[in-house]
């Protein structure tokens, strides 16, 4: 049996985003020039947020108010609010009176790393995370009229955190080793300002091609990531190993998961079961001549298309000849190249040798995942040594 080959069609990109990264509004959000920025994780900017300034959106989160008149009342009643608002908003993004796409063409062309979008997106993700003891944070000091950096000492009930910081001047050192205070959680900001974040990114730039420079972002261990689990959230990468750890846990078959979804969905068990399925039922070793025509294969006269889906042949690395071969999934009819699925050699007989292993029964990754990326156990039949997967779901 020869696998079906097809000519792959070009995919058309979606017209809309489904969520605003600033306010979280769901719906059809038109794509803009920012849509190509991978760190936005396919989120957009809704018309409501776009009609206001970044400074107003930062203020709304900062005081936990959503209506413009409520923001104005807070600014009128809160002493020193204008300086505080200016300082806090510029901690997130310089020129906070404009969205990044509203700047002049000259300014946008100079921002080759899309730094303004990156800073806004990081802030929007960070403020949605729960704070934890030992986390580095920043806040506005009313006494010093500037942003200061410290540490969360205790997360209290009622949306309050106890924070502390080390003294910054000789005068403060005379007063004590630490300055401690209670502060509303919503008043806490990321520990890195946009300026400090840019220095961090500048020290970790990768030598990417010129047309991909905009993909540069923060180091992976502190970058936001999209969770593939049921929470469907963008989370901040934290790898402290303690209560603040969010992930990502990288599943080689699905993507990144946060710590909550890793536990809820039993991701490690699922990954192990799919790995075992490929080991038992697919090409565990290289079959030789993978992806080429060979003569007299298996004693058959003539030329036969010899296929392989071992780990090397199914890896979508540049130059892999299997990327140019197309197949049709026998499970769902989906089309894909040789790196988008695996061949099933022995599943009908529980991993035992059979005529199937000399044929090409190709199934896409989605079908393999649907069948074996599940919680369950593997059971071996004592009579013949065949092995079968028993799903618990």
mmCIF file of N, CA and C in Angstrom, residues 194-268:
data_model
loop_
_atom_site.group_PDB
_atom_site.id
_atom_site.type_symbol
_atom_site.label_atom_id
_atom_site.label_comp_id
_atom_site.label_asym_id
_atom_site.label_seq_id
_atom_site.Cartn_x
_atom_site.Cartn_y
_atom_site.Cartn_z
ATOM 1 N N UNK A 194 10.180 49.835 31.687
ATOM 2 C CA UNK A 194 10.423 49.599 30.270
ATOM 3 C C UNK A 194 11.898 49.811 29.939
ATOM 4 N N UNK A 195 12.490 50.828 30.511
ATOM 5 C CA UNK A 195 13.905 51.123 30.239
ATOM 6 C C UNK A 195 14.801 49.981 30.699
ATOM 7 N N UNK A 196 14.533 49.447 31.913
ATOM 8 C CA UNK A 196 15.344 48.338 32.418
ATOM 9 C C UNK A 196 15.118 47.072 31.608
ATOM 10 N N UNK A 197 13.867 46.862 31.168
ATOM 11 C CA UNK A 197 13.558 45.681 30.366
ATOM 12 C C UNK A 197 14.289 45.740 29.027
ATOM 13 N N UNK A 198 14.387 46.929 28.452
ATOM 14 C CA UNK A 198 15.076 47.066 27.175
ATOM 15 C C UNK A 198 16.556 46.742 27.316
ATOM 16 N N UNK A 199 17.151 47.115 28.423
ATOM 17 C CA UNK A 199 18.553 46.785 28.667
ATOM 18 C C UNK A 199 18.719 45.270 28.799
ATOM 19 N N UNK A 200 17.748 44.626 29.463
ATOM 20 C CA UNK A 200 17.799 43.178 29.602
ATOM 21 C C UNK A 200 17.677 42.502 28.245
ATOM 22 N N UNK A 201 16.723 42.968 27.438
ATOM 23 C CA UNK A 201 16.542 42.377 26.116
ATOM 24 C C UNK A 201 17.749 42.653 25.228
ATOM 25 N N UNK A 202 18.332 43.839 25.380
ATOM 26 C CA UNK A 202 19.498 44.191 24.575
ATOM 27 C C UNK A 202 20.693 43.315 24.870
ATOM 28 N N UNK A 203 20.756 42.777 26.088
ATOM 29 C CA UNK A 203 21.887 41.923 26.459
ATOM 30 C C UNK A 203 21.654 40.470 26.090
ATOM 31 N N UNK A 204 20.448 40.157 25.597
ATOM 32 C CA UNK A 204 20.132 38.770 25.268
ATOM 33 C C UNK A 204 19.630 38.629 23.836
ATOM 34 N N UNK A 205 19.962 39.564 22.970
ATOM 35 C CA UNK A 205 19.493 39.498 21.588
ATOM 36 C C UNK A 205 20.076 38.279 20.877
ATOM 37 N N UNK A 206 19.255 37.671 20.056
ATOM 38 C CA UNK A 206 19.707 36.540 19.249
ATOM 39 C C UNK A 206 20.059 37.022 17.850
ATOM 40 N N UNK A 207 21.044 36.425 17.195
ATOM 41 C CA UNK A 207 21.429 36.846 15.835
ATOM 42 C C UNK A 207 20.421 36.355 14.800
ATOM 43 N N UNK A 208 19.207 36.941 14.816
ATOM 44 C CA UNK A 208 18.157 36.532 13.893
ATOM 45 C C UNK A 208 18.300 37.260 12.562
ATOM 46 N N UNK A 209 17.740 36.705 11.486
ATOM 47 C CA UNK A 209 17.735 37.422 10.207
ATOM 48 C C UNK A 209 17.064 38.778 10.336
ATOM 49 N N UNK A 210 17.408 39.680 9.449
ATOM 50 C CA UNK A 210 16.922 41.053 9.559
ATOM 51 C C UNK A 210 15.409 41.144 9.573
ATOM 52 N N UNK A 211 14.731 40.322 8.743
ATOM 53 C CA UNK A 211 13.278 40.411 8.678
ATOM 54 C C UNK A 211 12.594 39.780 9.890
ATOM 55 N N UNK A 212 13.368 39.171 10.827
ATOM 56 C CA UNK A 212 12.787 38.572 12.018
ATOM 57 C C UNK A 212 13.226 39.267 13.301
ATOM 58 N N UNK A 213 13.852 40.415 13.178
ATOM 59 C CA UNK A 213 14.338 41.104 14.366
ATOM 60 C C UNK A 213 13.220 41.448 15.337
ATOM 61 N N UNK A 214 12.015 41.689 14.806
ATOM 62 C CA UNK A 214 10.885 42.045 15.668
ATOM 63 C C UNK A 214 10.466 40.907 16.586
ATOM 64 N N UNK A 215 10.973 39.702 16.359
ATOM 65 C CA UNK A 215 10.621 38.589 17.216
ATOM 66 C C UNK A 215 11.401 38.599 18.533
ATOM 67 N N UNK A 216 12.375 39.440 18.656
ATOM 68 C CA UNK A 216 13.195 39.479 19.853
ATOM 69 C C UNK A 216 12.345 39.885 21.057
ATOM 70 N N UNK A 217 12.549 39.241 22.196
ATOM 71 C CA UNK A 217 11.805 39.566 23.403
ATOM 72 C C UNK A 217 12.661 39.259 24.621
ATOM 73 N N UNK A 218 12.045 39.243 25.780
ATOM 74 C CA UNK A 218 12.782 38.980 27.004
ATOM 75 C C UNK A 218 13.313 37.551 27.011
ATOM 76 N N UNK A 219 14.291 37.275 27.886
ATOM 77 C CA UNK A 219 14.780 35.899 27.986
ATOM 78 C C UNK A 219 13.631 34.933 28.239
ATOM 79 N N UNK A 220 13.758 33.728 27.734
ATOM 80 C CA UNK A 220 12.654 32.762 27.782
ATOM 81 C C UNK A 220 12.177 32.489 29.192
ATOM 82 N N UNK A 221 13.087 32.494 30.172
ATOM 83 C CA UNK A 221 12.689 32.127 31.521
ATOM 84 C C UNK A 221 11.874 33.203 32.230
ATOM 85 N N UNK A 222 11.702 34.372 31.602
ATOM 86 C CA UNK A 222 10.844 35.413 32.193
ATOM 87 C C UNK A 222 9.832 35.949 31.186
ATOM 88 N N UNK A 223 9.703 35.314 30.041
ATOM 89 C CA UNK A 223 8.798 35.801 29.000
ATOM 90 C C UNK A 223 7.389 35.264 29.203
ATOM 91 N N UNK A 224 6.373 36.025 28.812
ATOM 92 C CA UNK A 224 5.006 35.487 28.842
ATOM 93 C C UNK A 224 4.868 34.312 27.881
ATOM 94 N N UNK A 225 4.022 33.374 28.224
ATOM 95 C CA UNK A 225 3.759 32.239 27.352
ATOM 96 C C UNK A 225 2.266 31.932 27.373
ATOM 97 N N UNK A 226 1.776 31.371 26.286
ATOM 98 C CA UNK A 226 0.363 31.016 26.164
ATOM 99 C C UNK A 226 0.165 29.587 26.640
ATOM 100 N N UNK A 227 -0.702 29.405 27.642
ATOM 101 C CA UNK A 227 -1.003 28.075 28.145
ATOM 102 C C UNK A 227 -1.976 27.384 27.192
ATOM 103 N N UNK A 228 -1.671 26.139 26.835
ATOM 104 C CA UNK A 228 -2.523 25.354 25.942
ATOM 105 C C UNK A 228 -3.630 24.628 26.689
ATOM 106 N N UNK A 229 -3.693 24.778 28.002
ATOM 107 C CA UNK A 229 -4.683 24.077 28.807
ATOM 108 C C UNK A 229 -6.023 24.777 28.843
ATOM 109 N N UNK A 230 -6.950 24.303 29.665
ATOM 110 C CA UNK A 230 -8.301 24.868 29.723
ATOM 111 C C UNK A 230 -8.362 26.312 30.212
ATOM 112 N N UNK A 231 -7.327 26.777 30.928
ATOM 113 C CA UNK A 231 -7.355 28.173 31.385
ATOM 114 C C UNK A 231 -7.214 29.133 30.218
ATOM 115 N N UNK A 232 -6.505 28.696 29.150
ATOM 116 C CA UNK A 232 -6.345 29.476 27.915
ATOM 117 C C UNK A 232 -5.788 30.863 28.192
ATOM 118 N N UNK A 233 -4.903 30.974 29.185
ATOM 119 C CA UNK A 233 -4.355 32.259 29.579
ATOM 120 C C UNK A 233 -2.935 32.432 29.082
ATOM 121 N N UNK A 234 -2.520 33.686 28.997
ATOM 122 C CA UNK A 234 -1.107 34.011 28.832
ATOM 123 C C UNK A 234 -0.545 34.208 30.229
ATOM 124 N N UNK A 235 0.513 33.510 30.554
ATOM 125 C CA UNK A 235 1.088 33.555 31.894
ATOM 126 C C UNK A 235 2.519 34.080 31.846
ATOM 127 N N UNK A 236 3.006 34.529 32.993
ATOM 128 C CA UNK A 236 4.388 34.962 33.115
ATOM 129 C C UNK A 236 5.246 33.749 33.458
ATOM 130 N N UNK A 237 6.347 33.581 32.745
ATOM 131 C CA UNK A 237 7.260 32.475 33.038
ATOM 132 C C UNK A 237 7.977 32.746 34.355
ATOM 133 N N UNK A 238 7.857 31.816 35.288
ATOM 134 C CA UNK A 238 8.596 31.893 36.540
ATOM 135 C C UNK A 238 9.064 30.496 36.882
ATOM 136 N N UNK A 239 10.338 30.356 37.145
ATOM 137 C CA UNK A 239 10.873 29.033 37.414
ATOM 138 C C UNK A 239 11.582 28.996 38.752
ATOM 139 N N UNK A 240 10.934 29.541 39.764
ATOM 140 C CA UNK A 240 11.539 29.578 41.082
ATOM 141 C C UNK A 240 11.446 28.237 41.783
ATOM 142 N N UNK A 241 10.533 27.366 41.314
ATOM 143 C CA UNK A 241 10.367 26.066 41.947
ATOM 144 C C UNK A 241 9.473 26.107 43.169
ATOM 145 N N UNK A 242 9.044 27.301 43.577
ATOM 146 C CA UNK A 242 8.196 27.433 44.751
ATOM 147 C C UNK A 242 6.777 27.793 44.388
ATOM 148 N N UNK A 243 6.128 28.507 45.299
ATOM 149 C CA UNK A 243 4.714 28.833 45.111
ATOM 150 C C UNK A 243 4.495 29.749 43.923
ATOM 151 N N UNK A 244 5.514 30.488 43.535
ATOM 152 C CA UNK A 244 5.345 31.418 42.427
ATOM 153 C C UNK A 244 5.557 30.816 41.056
ATOM 154 N N UNK A 245 5.829 29.509 40.997
ATOM 155 C CA UNK A 245 6.142 28.895 39.705
ATOM 156 C C UNK A 245 4.890 28.785 38.856
ATOM 157 N N UNK A 246 4.915 29.359 37.658
ATOM 158 C CA UNK A 246 3.783 29.281 36.745
ATOM 159 C C UNK A 246 4.069 28.397 35.541
ATOM 160 N N UNK A 247 5.302 28.149 35.253
ATOM 161 C CA UNK A 247 5.637 27.341 34.079
ATOM 162 C C UNK A 247 6.671 28.094 33.241
ATOM 163 N N UNK A 248 6.790 27.727 31.976
ATOM 164 C CA UNK A 248 5.929 26.718 31.358
ATOM 165 C C UNK A 248 6.445 25.299 31.498
ATOM 166 N N UNK A 249 5.501 24.376 31.583
ATOM 167 C CA UNK A 249 5.817 22.967 31.395
ATOM 168 C C UNK A 249 5.651 22.698 29.908
ATOM 169 N N UNK A 250 6.697 22.229 29.264
ATOM 170 C CA UNK A 250 6.664 22.054 27.816
ATOM 171 C C UNK A 250 6.318 20.623 27.450
ATOM 172 N N UNK A 251 5.138 20.438 26.896
ATOM 173 C CA UNK A 251 4.766 19.137 26.355
ATOM 174 C C UNK A 251 5.310 19.045 24.935
ATOM 175 N N UNK A 252 6.052 18.003 24.599
ATOM 176 C CA UNK A 252 6.615 17.906 23.240
ATOM 177 C C UNK A 252 5.550 17.685 22.172
ATOM 178 N N UNK A 253 4.334 17.370 22.569
ATOM 179 C CA UNK A 253 3.293 17.058 21.603
ATOM 180 C C UNK A 253 2.222 18.145 21.488
ATOM 181 N N UNK A 254 2.055 18.948 22.524
ATOM 182 C CA UNK A 254 0.964 19.930 22.535
ATOM 183 C C UNK A 254 1.479 21.360 22.579
ATOM 184 N N UNK A 255 2.345 21.672 23.538
ATOM 185 C CA UNK A 255 2.821 23.043 23.709
ATOM 186 C C UNK A 255 3.106 23.314 25.169
ATOM 187 N N UNK A 256 2.942 24.574 25.584
ATOM 188 C CA UNK A 256 3.257 24.992 26.945
ATOM 189 C C UNK A 256 2.023 24.968 27.840
ATOM 190 N N UNK A 257 2.234 24.591 29.107
ATOM 191 C CA UNK A 257 1.158 24.558 30.084
ATOM 192 C C UNK A 257 1.614 25.266 31.359
ATOM 193 N N UNK A 258 0.681 25.945 32.018
ATOM 194 C CA UNK A 258 0.985 26.553 33.313
ATOM 195 C C UNK A 258 0.897 25.476 34.395
ATOM 196 N N UNK A 259 1.348 25.794 35.596
ATOM 197 C CA UNK A 259 1.412 24.785 36.658
ATOM 198 C C UNK A 259 0.025 24.297 37.047
ATOM 199 N N UNK A 260 -0.983 25.179 36.967
ATOM 200 C CA UNK A 260 -2.335 24.781 37.349
ATOM 201 C C UNK A 260 -2.880 23.727 36.384
ATOM 202 N N UNK A 261 -2.716 23.952 35.091
ATOM 203 C CA UNK A 261 -3.223 23.008 34.093
ATOM 204 C C UNK A 261 -2.393 21.729 34.053
ATOM 205 N N UNK A 262 -1.091 21.825 34.365
ATOM 206 C CA UNK A 262 -0.247 20.628 34.424
ATOM 207 C C UNK A 262 -0.803 19.651 35.448
ATOM 208 N N UNK A 263 -1.205 20.176 36.608
ATOM 209 C CA UNK A 263 -1.742 19.326 37.663
ATOM 210 C C UNK A 263 -3.148 18.851 37.323
ATOM 211 N N UNK A 264 -3.991 19.766 36.869
ATOM 212 C CA UNK A 264 -5.392 19.436 36.598
ATOM 213 C C UNK A 264 -5.533 18.409 35.483
ATOM 214 N N UNK A 265 -4.710 18.541 34.429
ATOM 215 C CA UNK A 265 -4.845 17.685 33.253
ATOM 216 C C UNK A 265 -3.907 16.482 33.251
ATOM 217 N N UNK A 266 -3.043 16.361 34.278
ATOM 218 C CA UNK A 266 -2.096 15.249 34.353
ATOM 219 C C UNK A 266 -1.237 15.182 33.078
ATOM 220 N N UNK A 267 -0.607 16.306 32.776
ATOM 221 C CA UNK A 267 0.120 16.443 31.515
ATOM 222 C C UNK A 267 1.276 15.462 31.404
ATOM 223 N N UNK A 268 2.013 15.254 32.475
ATOM 224 C CA UNK A 268 3.164 14.345 32.407
ATOM 225 C C UNK A 268 2.727 12.931 32.059
#
